[in-house]
mmCIF file of C-alpha atoms in Angstrom:
data_model
loop_
_atom_site.group_PDB
_atom_site.id
_atom_site.type_symbol
_atom_site.label_atom_id
_atom_site.label_comp_id
_atom_site.label_asym_id
_atom_site.label_seq_id
_atom_site.Cartn_x
_atom_site.Cartn_y
_atom_site.Cartn_z
ATOM 1 C CA MET A 1 31.145 71.362 80.712
ATOM 2 C CA ALA A 2 32.147 67.957 82.019
ATOM 3 C CA ALA A 3 34.960 67.944 84.530
ATOM 4 C CA SER A 4 38.300 66.667 83.275
ATOM 5 C CA PRO A 5 39.255 63.238 84.653
ATOM 6 C CA ARG A 6 41.826 63.227 87.409
ATOM 7 C CA PHE A 7 45.038 61.311 86.847
ATOM 8 C CA SER A 8 47.231 59.682 89.453
ATOM 9 C CA PRO A 9 50.259 57.369 89.294
ATOM 10 C CA GLN A 10 49.056 53.766 89.306
ATOM 11 C CA ARG A 11 50.600 50.369 88.793
ATOM 12 C CA PRO A 12 49.244 49.059 85.470
ATOM 13 C CA ALA A 13 47.584 45.656 85.144
ATOM 14 C CA ARG A 14 49.593 43.211 83.068
ATOM 15 C CA ARG A 15 48.027 41.768 79.899
ATOM 16 C CA ALA A 16 49.854 39.581 77.402
ATOM 17 C CA TYR A 17 49.956 41.097 73.936
ATOM 18 C CA GLN A 18 49.112 37.590 72.585
ATOM 19 C CA GLN A 19 45.700 37.774 74.270
ATOM 20 C CA LYS A 20 42.777 37.890 71.818
ATOM 21 C CA PRO A 21 40.161 40.393 73.078
ATOM 22 C CA GLU A 22 37.438 38.834 70.937
ATOM 23 C CA LYS A 23 38.027 35.433 72.549
ATOM 24 C CA VAL A 24 37.915 36.990 76.014
ATOM 25 C CA ARG A 25 34.602 38.677 75.145
ATOM 26 C CA ALA A 26 33.174 35.395 73.832
ATOM 27 C CA TRP A 27 34.247 33.707 77.074
ATOM 28 C CA LEU A 28 32.599 36.356 79.240
ATOM 29 C CA ASP A 29 29.393 36.701 77.244
ATOM 30 C CA ILE A 30 28.768 33.217 75.838
ATOM 31 C CA GLU A 31 31.037 30.388 76.941
ATOM 32 C CA TYR A 32 31.168 30.881 80.693
ATOM 33 C CA PRO A 33 27.397 31.530 81.094
ATOM 34 C CA ALA A 34 26.768 28.349 79.071
ATOM 35 C CA ILE A 35 29.012 26.328 81.413
ATOM 36 C CA VAL A 36 27.135 27.640 84.448
ATOM 37 C CA ALA A 37 23.767 26.869 82.855
ATOM 38 C CA ARG A 38 24.793 23.285 82.077
ATOM 39 C CA ALA A 39 26.161 22.800 85.581
ATOM 40 C CA ARG A 40 22.871 23.970 87.042
ATOM 41 C CA ASP A 41 20.891 21.586 84.821
ATOM 42 C CA GLU A 42 23.139 18.679 85.846
ATOM 43 C CA ASN A 43 23.339 19.619 89.543
ATOM 44 C CA ALA A 44 27.097 19.726 88.988
ATOM 45 C CA ALA A 45 29.820 21.850 90.576
ATOM 46 C CA VAL A 46 31.964 24.453 88.822
ATOM 47 C CA ALA A 47 35.600 24.536 89.952
ATOM 48 C CA TRP A 48 38.451 26.752 88.818
ATOM 49 C CA THR A 49 41.871 25.138 88.814
ATOM 50 C CA ASP A 50 45.490 26.157 88.371
ATOM 51 C CA GLN A 51 48.999 25.118 89.354
ATOM 52 C CA CYS A 52 51.863 27.130 90.803
ATOM 53 C CA GLY A 53 55.381 26.554 92.093
ATOM 54 C CA LEU A 54 57.208 27.800 95.202
ATOM 55 C CA ARG A 55 60.991 28.146 95.009
ATOM 56 C CA SER A 56 63.305 29.034 97.862
ATOM 57 C CA ASP A 57 65.873 30.793 95.658
ATOM 58 C CA THR A 58 63.403 33.254 94.125
ATOM 59 C CA ALA A 59 61.179 33.989 97.127
ATOM 60 C CA PRO A 60 61.741 37.211 99.106
ATOM 61 C CA PRO A 61 62.461 36.615 102.821
ATOM 62 C CA GLY A 62 59.629 38.927 103.894
ATOM 63 C CA ARG A 63 60.018 41.961 106.159
ATOM 64 C CA SER A 64 61.642 42.423 109.545
ATOM 65 C CA TRP A 65 62.009 45.230 112.071
ATOM 66 C CA ALA A 66 65.249 47.205 112.356
ATOM 67 C CA PRO A 67 66.395 50.708 113.319
ATOM 68 C CA ASN A 68 66.174 53.340 110.593
ATOM 69 C CA GLY A 69 69.160 53.097 108.272
ATOM 70 C CA ALA A 70 70.113 49.571 109.407
ATOM 71 C CA THR A 71 69.122 46.827 106.967
ATOM 72 C CA PRO A 72 67.921 43.720 108.838
ATOM 73 C CA VAL A 73 69.525 40.356 108.062
ATOM 74 C CA VAL A 74 67.360 37.257 107.835
ATOM 75 C CA ARG A 75 68.956 33.827 107.682
ATOM 76 C CA VAL A 76 67.616 31.791 104.771
ATOM 77 C CA ASN A 77 68.326 28.441 103.196
ATOM 78 C CA GLY A 78 70.989 28.734 100.488
ATOM 79 C CA LYS A 79 69.805 25.545 98.797
ATOM 80 C CA ARG A 80 67.304 25.479 95.941
ATOM 81 C CA LEU A 81 64.039 23.973 97.167
ATOM 82 C CA ARG A 82 60.837 23.684 95.155
ATOM 83 C CA VAL A 83 57.343 22.334 95.622
ATOM 84 C CA ASN A 84 54.362 22.555 93.276
ATOM 85 C CA VAL A 85 50.700 23.085 94.092
ATOM 86 C CA MET A 86 47.653 21.961 92.117
ATOM 87 C CA SER A 87 44.460 23.532 93.428
ATOM 88 C CA ALA A 88 40.809 24.072 92.595
ATOM 89 C CA ILE A 89 38.258 26.392 94.177
ATOM 90 C CA ALA A 90 34.475 26.761 93.926
ATOM 91 C CA PHE A 91 32.313 29.826 94.476
ATOM 92 C CA ARG A 92 30.672 28.499 97.653
ATOM 93 C CA GLY A 93 34.082 28.276 99.352
ATOM 94 C CA ALA A 94 35.288 24.735 98.636
ATOM 95 C CA LEU A 95 39.023 24.238 98.122
ATOM 96 C CA TRP A 96 40.804 21.132 96.881
ATOM 97 C CA PHE A 97 44.565 20.842 96.498
ATOM 98 C CA SER A 98 47.575 18.611 95.991
ATOM 99 C CA VAL A 99 51.185 19.461 96.906
ATOM 100 C CA PHE A 100 53.857 17.575 94.981
ATOM 101 C CA THR A 101 57.590 17.830 94.370
ATOM 102 C CA GLY A 102 57.897 16.410 90.864
ATOM 103 C CA ARG A 103 57.026 17.868 87.476
ATOM 104 C CA PHE A 104 53.479 18.742 86.485
ATOM 105 C CA THR A 105 52.514 15.946 84.114
ATOM 106 C CA ALA A 106 49.387 14.406 82.628
ATOM 107 C CA LYS A 107 49.521 11.697 85.303
ATOM 108 C CA VAL A 108 49.604 14.323 88.079
ATOM 109 C CA PHE A 109 46.668 16.190 86.538
ATOM 110 C CA ILE A 110 44.595 13.036 86.011
ATOM 111 C CA THR A 111 45.207 11.939 89.596
ATOM 112 C CA PHE A 112 44.091 15.357 90.806
ATOM 113 C CA LEU A 113 40.942 15.333 88.656
ATOM 114 C CA ASP A 114 40.036 11.821 89.825
ATOM 115 C CA ARG A 115 40.382 12.831 93.480
ATOM 116 C CA LEU A 116 38.480 16.074 92.862
ATOM 117 C CA ALA A 117 35.527 14.135 91.433
ATOM 118 C CA ARG A 118 35.523 11.697 94.376
ATOM 119 C CA GLN A 119 35.734 14.434 97.009
ATOM 120 C CA ALA A 120 33.126 16.667 95.349
ATOM 121 C CA GLY A 121 30.676 13.746 95.260
ATOM 122 C CA ARG A 122 29.069 14.907 92.017
ATOM 123 C CA LYS A 123 30.051 15.866 88.496
ATOM 124 C CA VAL A 124 32.444 18.812 88.277
ATOM 125 C CA HIS A 125 32.856 21.261 85.416
ATOM 126 C CA VAL A 126 36.536 22.178 85.724
ATOM 127 C CA ILE A 127 37.788 25.457 84.258
ATOM 128 C CA ALA A 128 41.517 25.693 83.512
ATOM 129 C CA ASP A 129 44.033 27.531 81.361
ATOM 130 C CA ARG A 130 45.442 26.145 78.118
ATOM 131 C CA HIS A 131 48.556 24.504 79.597
ATOM 132 C CA PRO A 132 49.892 21.751 77.273
ATOM 133 C CA VAL A 133 49.232 19.134 79.962
ATOM 134 C CA HIS A 134 45.538 20.057 80.014
ATOM 135 C CA ARG A 135 45.380 19.422 76.248
ATOM 136 C CA SER A 136 47.511 16.269 76.195
ATOM 137 C CA LYS A 137 46.341 12.997 74.624
ATOM 138 C CA ALA A 138 46.419 11.185 77.969
ATOM 139 C CA VAL A 139 44.210 13.792 79.643
ATOM 140 C CA THR A 140 41.836 13.917 76.667
ATOM 141 C CA ALA A 141 41.456 10.134 76.732
ATOM 142 C CA TRP A 142 40.824 10.094 80.491
ATOM 143 C CA LEU A 143 38.232 12.853 80.186
ATOM 144 C CA ALA A 144 36.403 10.915 77.460
ATOM 145 C CA ALA A 145 36.216 7.871 79.739
ATOM 146 C CA ASN A 146 35.080 9.959 82.733
ATOM 147 C CA ALA A 147 32.726 12.447 81.087
ATOM 148 C CA HIS A 148 30.031 11.646 83.661
ATOM 149 C CA ARG A 149 32.390 12.785 86.447
ATOM 150 C CA ILE A 150 34.567 15.581 85.041
ATOM 151 C CA GLU A 151 34.203 17.975 82.136
ATOM 152 C CA LEU A 152 37.135 20.268 81.334
ATOM 153 C CA HIS A 153 36.704 23.754 79.888
ATOM 154 C CA LEU A 154 39.707 25.788 78.715
ATOM 155 C CA MET A 155 39.787 29.550 79.100
ATOM 156 C CA PRO A 156 41.055 31.907 76.401
ATOM 157 C CA GLY A 157 44.818 31.848 75.985
ATOM 158 C CA TYR A 158 47.074 34.253 77.874
ATOM 159 C CA SER A 159 44.271 35.290 80.230
ATOM 160 C CA PRO A 160 45.285 34.302 83.786
ATOM 161 C CA GLU A 161 43.467 37.351 85.157
ATOM 162 C CA LEU A 162 40.158 35.602 84.376
ATOM 163 C CA ASN A 163 40.879 32.753 86.816
ATOM 164 C CA PRO A 164 40.062 33.319 90.522
ATOM 165 C CA ASP A 165 42.361 30.438 91.463
ATOM 166 C CA GLU A 166 45.253 32.724 90.509
ATOM 167 C CA ILE A 167 44.305 34.797 93.550
ATOM 168 C CA LEU A 168 44.740 31.714 95.728
ATOM 169 C CA ASN A 169 48.205 31.288 94.181
ATOM 170 C CA ALA A 170 49.076 34.854 95.171
ATOM 171 C CA ASP A 171 47.708 34.194 98.671
ATOM 172 C CA ILE A 172 49.955 31.133 99.006
ATOM 173 C CA LYS A 173 53.038 33.064 97.904
ATOM 174 C CA ARG A 174 52.210 35.892 100.284
ATOM 175 C CA HIS A 175 51.930 33.641 103.352
ATOM 176 C CA VAL A 176 54.284 30.721 102.685
ATOM 177 C CA HIS A 177 57.945 31.764 102.688
ATOM 178 C CA PRO A 178 60.041 29.152 100.843
ATOM 179 C CA SER A 179 63.293 30.931 101.717
ATOM 180 C CA HIS A 180 62.740 30.032 105.388
ATOM 181 C CA ALA A 181 62.336 26.288 104.781
ATOM 182 C CA ARG A 182 65.238 24.051 105.784
ATOM 183 C CA SER A 183 64.244 21.193 103.480
ATOM 184 C CA ARG A 184 61.819 20.391 100.696
ATOM 185 C CA ASP A 185 59.746 18.395 103.183
ATOM 186 C CA ASP A 186 59.545 21.487 105.417
ATOM 187 C CA LEU A 187 58.365 23.577 102.490
ATOM 188 C CA ALA A 188 55.761 20.996 101.441
ATOM 189 C CA ARG A 189 54.531 20.673 105.037
ATOM 190 C CA GLU A 190 54.207 24.447 105.471
ATOM 191 C CA THR A 191 52.359 24.744 102.146
ATOM 192 C CA ARG A 192 49.904 21.994 103.118
ATOM 193 C CA ARG A 193 49.389 23.591 106.531
ATOM 194 C CA PHE A 194 48.441 26.900 104.917
ATOM 195 C CA LEU A 195 46.074 25.268 102.413
ATOM 196 C CA HIS A 196 44.412 23.175 105.116
ATOM 197 C CA ARG A 197 43.817 26.418 107.018
ATOM 198 C CA ARG A 198 42.214 27.996 103.972
ATOM 199 C CA GLN A 199 39.977 24.927 103.577
ATOM 200 C CA ARG A 200 38.575 25.757 107.011
ATOM 201 C CA GLN A 201 37.995 29.373 105.928
ATOM 202 C CA PRO A 202 35.374 29.244 103.157
ATOM 203 C CA ASP A 203 34.750 32.983 103.513
ATOM 204 C CA MET A 204 38.346 33.602 102.474
ATOM 205 C CA VAL A 205 37.962 31.310 99.470
ATOM 206 C CA ARG A 206 34.740 33.070 98.473
ATOM 207 C CA SER A 207 36.525 36.414 98.670
ATOM 208 C CA TYR A 208 38.825 35.386 95.813
ATOM 209 C CA PHE A 209 35.811 35.542 93.488
ATOM 210 C CA HIS A 210 35.099 39.181 94.349
ATOM 211 C CA ALA A 211 38.328 40.693 93.021
ATOM 212 C CA PRO A 212 37.366 43.187 90.270
ATOM 213 C CA HIS A 213 38.843 41.223 87.357
ATOM 214 C CA VAL A 214 37.093 37.942 88.298
ATOM 215 C CA ARG A 215 33.826 39.334 89.640
ATOM 216 C CA TYR A 216 32.098 38.128 86.491
ATOM 217 C CA THR A 217 32.271 34.621 87.994
ATOM 218 C CA THR A 218 29.792 35.614 90.711
ATOM 219 C CA ARG A 219 26.963 36.586 88.379
ATOM 220 C CA GLU A 220 25.353 33.180 88.562
ATOM 221 C CA GLU A 221 26.440 32.397 92.138
ATOM 222 C CA MET A 222 26.906 28.723 91.370
ATOM 223 C CA THR A 223 28.445 25.861 93.369
#
């Protein structure tokens, strides 16, 4: 008789109820392998991209030492500060990023894609979520005019867990503490400093691709 499975209390993974399992399966089994195969044929890179925001009024101040029973007090900035990050990572450990203080718009995304293509030095197959900016008319027109440099592929909707760049976002939020910044410039500078450090640590970037829910991206070991 087979042994009964053991149960333990665990934090569940979050999945949006709008997610379509059949679209996720098609992505894993058909669409993503086809992207990798085309990139190999074209000697192109594959880069995963995403954007995130850091806000001083929602960020925890971190931890501090104190005697048992005495809650430590950490001085933080009472003003609302925010910076945004646009980033892209590749399996071999490359990291590209842009830190900006305005809204995420088609112009911001196009500027990022243009710089990504120049810095990569070859065509890049960019994988992103289905954010409205990524599907905007301006972005679509730019992509049509730059198809030899950038090709954009959109993942299934409501599936952030499929994107290894989300792990970079979590890494940023774990190490950059917006509540400690005294100004928006301070926050932007600290964010850039952290991302520049990660650029010099390709092993860390590669490790993002080995989390269980994104390990499928390593099957082809591209870029």
